[in-house]
Short mmCIF file of C-alpha atoms in Angstrom, two decimals:
data_model
loop_
_atom_site.label_atom_id
_atom_site.label_comp_id
_atom_site.label_asym_id
_atom_site.label_seq_id
_atom_site.Cartn_x
_atom_site.Cartn_y
_atom_site.Cartn_z
CA UNK A 1 30.72 -3.80 -9.22
CA UNK A 2 26.87 -4.52 -9.23
CA UNK A 3 24.89 -1.71 -10.69
CA UNK A 4 21.69 -0.80 -12.20
CA UNK A 5 21.30 1.94 -14.44
CA UNK A 6 18.03 3.89 -15.84
CA UNK A 7 18.91 6.04 -18.37
CA UNK A 8 15.47 7.83 -18.63
CA UNK A 9 14.62 10.19 -15.96
CA UNK A 10 11.45 10.99 -17.28
CA UNK A 11 9.09 10.06 -20.39
CA UNK A 12 5.73 11.14 -21.64
CA UNK A 13 3.57 8.90 -23.39
CA UNK A 14 0.20 9.02 -25.10
CA UNK A 15 -2.71 6.99 -23.40
CA UNK A 16 -3.04 3.71 -24.92
CA UNK A 17 0.36 3.61 -26.39
CA UNK A 18 2.98 1.09 -25.16
CA UNK A 19 5.84 2.06 -23.07
CA UNK A 20 9.10 0.58 -22.75
CA UNK A 21 11.16 1.66 -19.82
CA UNK A 22 15.05 0.93 -19.97
CA UNK A 23 17.14 -0.95 -17.31
CA UNK A 24 20.52 -2.24 -17.67
CA UNK A 25 22.50 -3.91 -15.27
CA UNK A 26 26.06 -4.78 -14.23
CA UNK A 27 27.13 -8.07 -12.31
CA UNK A 28 29.69 -10.56 -12.49
CA UNK A 29 27.32 -13.21 -10.42
CA UNK A 30 25.79 -15.86 -12.94
CA UNK A 31 22.78 -16.07 -10.21
CA UNK A 32 20.74 -12.93 -9.87
CA UNK A 33 16.88 -11.79 -9.88
CA UNK A 34 15.71 -8.67 -11.43
CA UNK A 35 12.55 -6.46 -10.20
CA UNK A 36 10.63 -3.79 -11.40
CA UNK A 37 8.72 -1.55 -8.87
CA UNK A 38 6.17 1.37 -8.96
CA UNK A 39 5.84 4.28 -6.94
CA UNK A 40 2.72 6.43 -7.79
CA UNK A 41 2.36 9.70 -6.57
CA UNK A 42 0.45 8.60 -3.17
CA UNK A 43 4.07 7.51 -2.36
CA UNK A 44 3.80 3.42 -2.08
CA UNK A 45 6.06 1.01 -3.68
CA UNK A 46 4.56 -1.68 -5.45
CA UNK A 47 6.09 -4.71 -6.95
CA UNK A 48 5.39 -5.27 -10.60
CA UNK A 49 7.18 -8.11 -12.03
CA UNK A 50 10.13 -10.16 -11.35
CA UNK A 51 12.70 -12.18 -13.73
CA UNK A 52 15.63 -14.78 -12.82
CA UNK A 53 18.87 -15.02 -14.51
CA UNK A 54 17.99 -18.60 -15.42
CA UNK A 55 14.59 -18.06 -16.50
CA UNK A 56 13.91 -19.26 -20.07
CA UNK A 57 10.94 -17.05 -20.80
CA UNK A 58 10.45 -13.29 -20.35
CA UNK A 59 8.22 -12.58 -17.19
CA UNK A 60 4.79 -11.49 -18.04
CA UNK A 61 2.25 -10.12 -15.17
CA UNK A 62 -1.26 -8.73 -17.06
CA UNK A 63 0.06 -5.72 -19.10
CA UNK A 64 3.39 -5.74 -17.70
CA UNK A 65 6.23 -7.93 -19.34
CA UNK A 66 10.05 -7.87 -19.04
CA UNK A 67 12.12 -7.77 -22.12
CA UNK A 68 15.22 -9.67 -20.95
CA UNK A 69 17.84 -9.44 -22.90
CA UNK A 70 20.77 -11.30 -21.15
CA UNK A 71 23.70 -10.94 -23.40
CA UNK A 72 22.98 -6.99 -23.26
CA UNK A 73 22.43 -7.17 -19.70
CA UNK A 74 19.05 -5.32 -19.92
CA UNK A 75 15.92 -5.96 -18.49
CA UNK A 76 13.44 -3.30 -19.90
CA UNK A 77 9.52 -3.17 -18.59
CA UNK A 78 7.07 -3.04 -21.06
CA UNK A 79 3.57 -1.47 -20.28
CA UNK A 80 1.05 -2.32 -23.16
CA UNK A 81 -2.04 -0.09 -23.76
CA UNK A 82 -0.71 2.32 -21.15
CA UNK A 83 -3.61 4.10 -18.84
CA UNK A 84 -3.33 7.32 -17.01
CA UNK A 85 -3.03 5.35 -14.06
CA UNK A 86 0.33 4.13 -15.07
CA UNK A 87 1.70 7.57 -14.27
CA UNK A 88 4.15 7.15 -11.59
CA UNK A 89 7.75 6.51 -10.62
CA UNK A 90 9.43 3.21 -11.68
CA UNK A 91 12.07 1.44 -10.22
CA UNK A 92 14.46 -1.38 -11.81
CA UNK A 93 16.25 -3.54 -8.93
CA UNK A 94 18.43 -6.59 -8.91
CA UNK A 95 19.51 -9.03 -6.28
CA UNK A 96 22.42 -10.82 -6.29
CA UNK A 97 23.84 -13.74 -4.10
CA UNK A 98 27.11 -11.93 -2.99
CA UNK A 99 25.59 -8.94 -1.41
CA UNK A 100 24.01 -10.67 1.10
CA UNK A 101 20.96 -10.66 -1.20
CA UNK A 102 20.33 -7.06 -0.81
CA UNK A 103 18.32 -5.17 -3.36
CA UNK A 104 20.33 -2.73 -5.94
CA UNK A 105 18.37 -0.16 -6.92
CA UNK A 106 18.21 2.20 -10.03
CA UNK A 107 17.66 5.75 -10.02
CA UNK A 108 14.12 5.34 -11.29
CA UNK A 109 12.21 6.89 -14.60
CA UNK A 110 9.06 9.26 -14.00
CA UNK A 111 6.32 8.34 -16.32
CA UNK A 112 3.79 10.48 -17.28
CA UNK A 113 1.04 9.36 -19.59
CA UNK A 114 -0.81 12.03 -21.50
CA UNK A 115 -4.64 11.82 -22.05
CA UNK B 1 -5.55 -5.69 6.22
CA UNK B 2 -2.49 -3.83 5.31
CA UNK B 3 0.72 -6.24 4.88
CA UNK B 4 3.24 -3.87 5.98
CA UNK B 5 1.97 -0.79 8.08
CA UNK B 6 3.87 1.94 9.40
CA UNK B 7 2.80 5.07 11.56
CA UNK B 8 2.67 8.01 11.20
CA UNK B 9 2.36 8.83 7.28
CA UNK B 10 3.47 12.48 8.05
CA UNK B 11 6.08 13.69 10.49
CA UNK B 12 6.72 17.28 10.74
CA UNK B 13 9.18 18.38 13.43
CA UNK B 14 11.77 20.83 14.55
CA UNK B 15 15.78 20.49 14.17
CA UNK B 16 16.97 18.70 17.48
CA UNK B 17 14.00 16.90 18.47
CA UNK B 18 13.66 12.87 18.77
CA UNK B 19 11.09 11.20 16.99
CA UNK B 20 10.10 7.44 16.34
CA UNK B 21 8.73 5.58 13.23
CA UNK B 22 6.98 2.29 13.89
CA UNK B 23 6.64 -0.42 11.51
CA UNK B 24 4.31 -3.83 11.69
CA UNK B 25 4.09 -6.60 9.19
CA UNK B 26 1.53 -9.33 9.43
CA UNK B 27 2.63 -11.54 6.74
CA UNK B 28 5.00 -13.80 9.06
CA UNK B 29 8.43 -12.62 7.31
CA UNK B 30 11.42 -13.10 8.81
CA UNK B 31 13.34 -10.01 7.67
CA UNK B 32 12.43 -6.67 7.91
CA UNK B 33 14.38 -3.08 6.52
CA UNK B 34 14.37 0.49 6.62
CA UNK B 35 14.94 2.39 3.40
CA UNK B 36 15.62 6.16 3.09
CA UNK B 37 14.31 7.63 -0.05
CA UNK B 38 15.92 11.22 -0.78
CA UNK B 39 14.54 13.83 -2.81
CA UNK B 40 15.69 12.74 -5.85
CA UNK B 41 13.64 9.63 -5.29
CA UNK B 42 17.11 7.43 -4.78
CA UNK B 43 16.43 4.55 -2.25
CA UNK B 44 19.03 3.80 -0.05
CA UNK B 45 19.12 0.84 2.44
CA UNK B 46 19.44 1.74 6.22
CA UNK B 47 19.17 -1.23 8.38
CA UNK B 48 18.01 -4.87 8.06
CA UNK B 49 16.86 -7.13 10.73
CA UNK B 50 16.22 -11.02 10.52
CA UNK B 51 14.57 -12.50 13.36
CA UNK B 52 15.05 -9.79 15.58
CA UNK B 53 18.90 -9.64 14.77
CA UNK B 54 20.56 -6.80 13.20
CA UNK B 55 22.08 -8.09 9.71
CA UNK B 56 22.63 -4.94 7.64
CA UNK B 57 23.91 -1.56 9.38
CA UNK B 58 24.60 0.75 6.16
CA UNK B 59 26.81 3.76 6.88
CA UNK B 60 24.18 5.64 8.71
CA UNK B 61 24.60 8.04 11.51
CA UNK B 62 24.45 6.78 14.91
CA UNK B 63 21.44 9.12 15.52
CA UNK B 64 19.53 6.56 13.95
CA UNK B 65 18.68 3.49 16.10
CA UNK B 66 16.51 0.65 14.99
CA UNK B 67 14.45 -1.59 17.18
CA UNK B 68 13.14 -5.03 16.89
CA UNK B 69 11.15 -5.95 19.58
CA UNK B 70 9.78 -8.88 17.79
CA UNK B 71 10.27 -10.17 14.15
CA UNK B 72 7.00 -8.54 13.04
CA UNK B 73 7.83 -5.05 14.42
CA UNK B 74 10.81 -2.89 13.55
CA UNK B 75 10.97 0.62 14.72
CA UNK B 76 13.36 3.44 13.80
CA UNK B 77 14.06 6.10 16.38
CA UNK B 78 15.98 9.03 15.65
CA UNK B 79 17.67 11.31 17.90
CA UNK B 80 18.57 15.34 17.42
CA UNK B 81 17.17 15.56 14.17
CA UNK B 82 18.65 17.50 11.40
CA UNK B 83 17.52 19.40 8.24
CA UNK B 84 19.15 16.65 6.07
CA UNK B 85 17.27 13.80 7.71
CA UNK B 86 14.17 14.91 5.44
CA UNK B 87 13.10 12.31 3.68
CA UNK B 88 10.44 9.48 2.98
CA UNK B 89 11.38 6.62 5.27
CA UNK B 90 10.04 2.94 3.96
CA UNK B 91 9.81 -0.02 5.93
CA UNK B 92 9.69 -3.39 4.17
CA UNK B 93 9.81 -6.91 4.90
CA UNK B 94 10.80 -10.12 3.00
CA UNK B 95 10.29 -13.66 3.61
CA UNK B 96 13.77 -14.39 4.66
CA UNK B 97 17.23 -12.36 4.23
CA UNK B 98 18.86 -14.81 2.22
CA UNK B 99 16.42 -17.37 0.81
CA UNK B 100 16.93 -16.57 -2.59
CA UNK B 101 17.41 -14.02 -5.50
CA UNK B 102 13.69 -13.93 -6.15
CA UNK B 103 12.48 -12.54 -2.94
CA UNK B 104 10.70 -9.58 -3.38
CA UNK B 105 10.04 -6.87 -0.84
CA UNK B 106 6.67 -5.81 0.63
CA UNK B 107 6.88 -2.07 1.33
CA UNK B 108 4.85 0.04 3.85
CA UNK B 109 3.30 3.17 2.54
CA UNK B 110 6.11 5.44 3.84
CA UNK B 111 6.86 8.27 6.12
CA UNK B 112 7.30 11.47 4.82
CA UNK B 113 9.71 13.23 7.56
CA UNK B 114 9.94 17.11 7.35
CA UNK B 115 12.47 18.57 9.60
CA UNK B 116 12.08 22.60 10.09
#
C-alpha cells in the first residue's frame, strides 16, 4: 500500500535552531517523487521542496533541505536557522506512477517556533 | 497576479442551501483538482479534471458536482449542504495529470466553508 507517515503531530523549537520534520513513506513503485508543503495560519499551501527517487543528491532550496534516506524510506525536511515565520503546518506527500499520479498526503506536523 | 485563485475565501451558510466555489488558474496548466481539508488538517482529493475531462472522482457524495467550462476554470457546486460539509476546500492545478512524478501542485488560497 502507498502511504506517507508523519509521526510528529506537533513540535516546539527555539528560534534560530535547526528543525527536522520526519516523513516516512511506503511504496513498491521504484519511481516516485516526494514533496513538502507548508501551510501557514493564513491557510494557503506553499510548495517547499521536491526529491525524486532516482536523484543522487539530497534536494536543497534555501534554508530547506531534504534528508533522503532511500533504504530507510525516509524523506525528512530540515529547516536551518528557524524563524518565527516558519511556524506552520508542514505536509509530506508522495507521487507514484501507479496511482494515476495522485499525490498521497501525510497527516502533517504543526511546527511552532518560540522566540 | 495570483496563479490559482478561488472565491470566496469564506462561505457561511445554512444547512440545506446550495452553494458554489469558483476556481481559476492562469498558469496554462492542463489539470485542476479539488481537495477537502477536514478539521484535523487531513487533505483528501475529491476530483481532478484534465482538459475539461473528469479523470479522478473519489468517493464523494453526489451532492458535490464539479464543472469545468474550460481548462482554466474548475468550479465546485454543492447541493443541500450538511453540517459535515464544513471544511476548507482547496483548488489546485498542475501542468498535466500524468506528466511525471515531479509535477508539483499549485494551490489556491482555500475556501473555508461553514455550514450552520
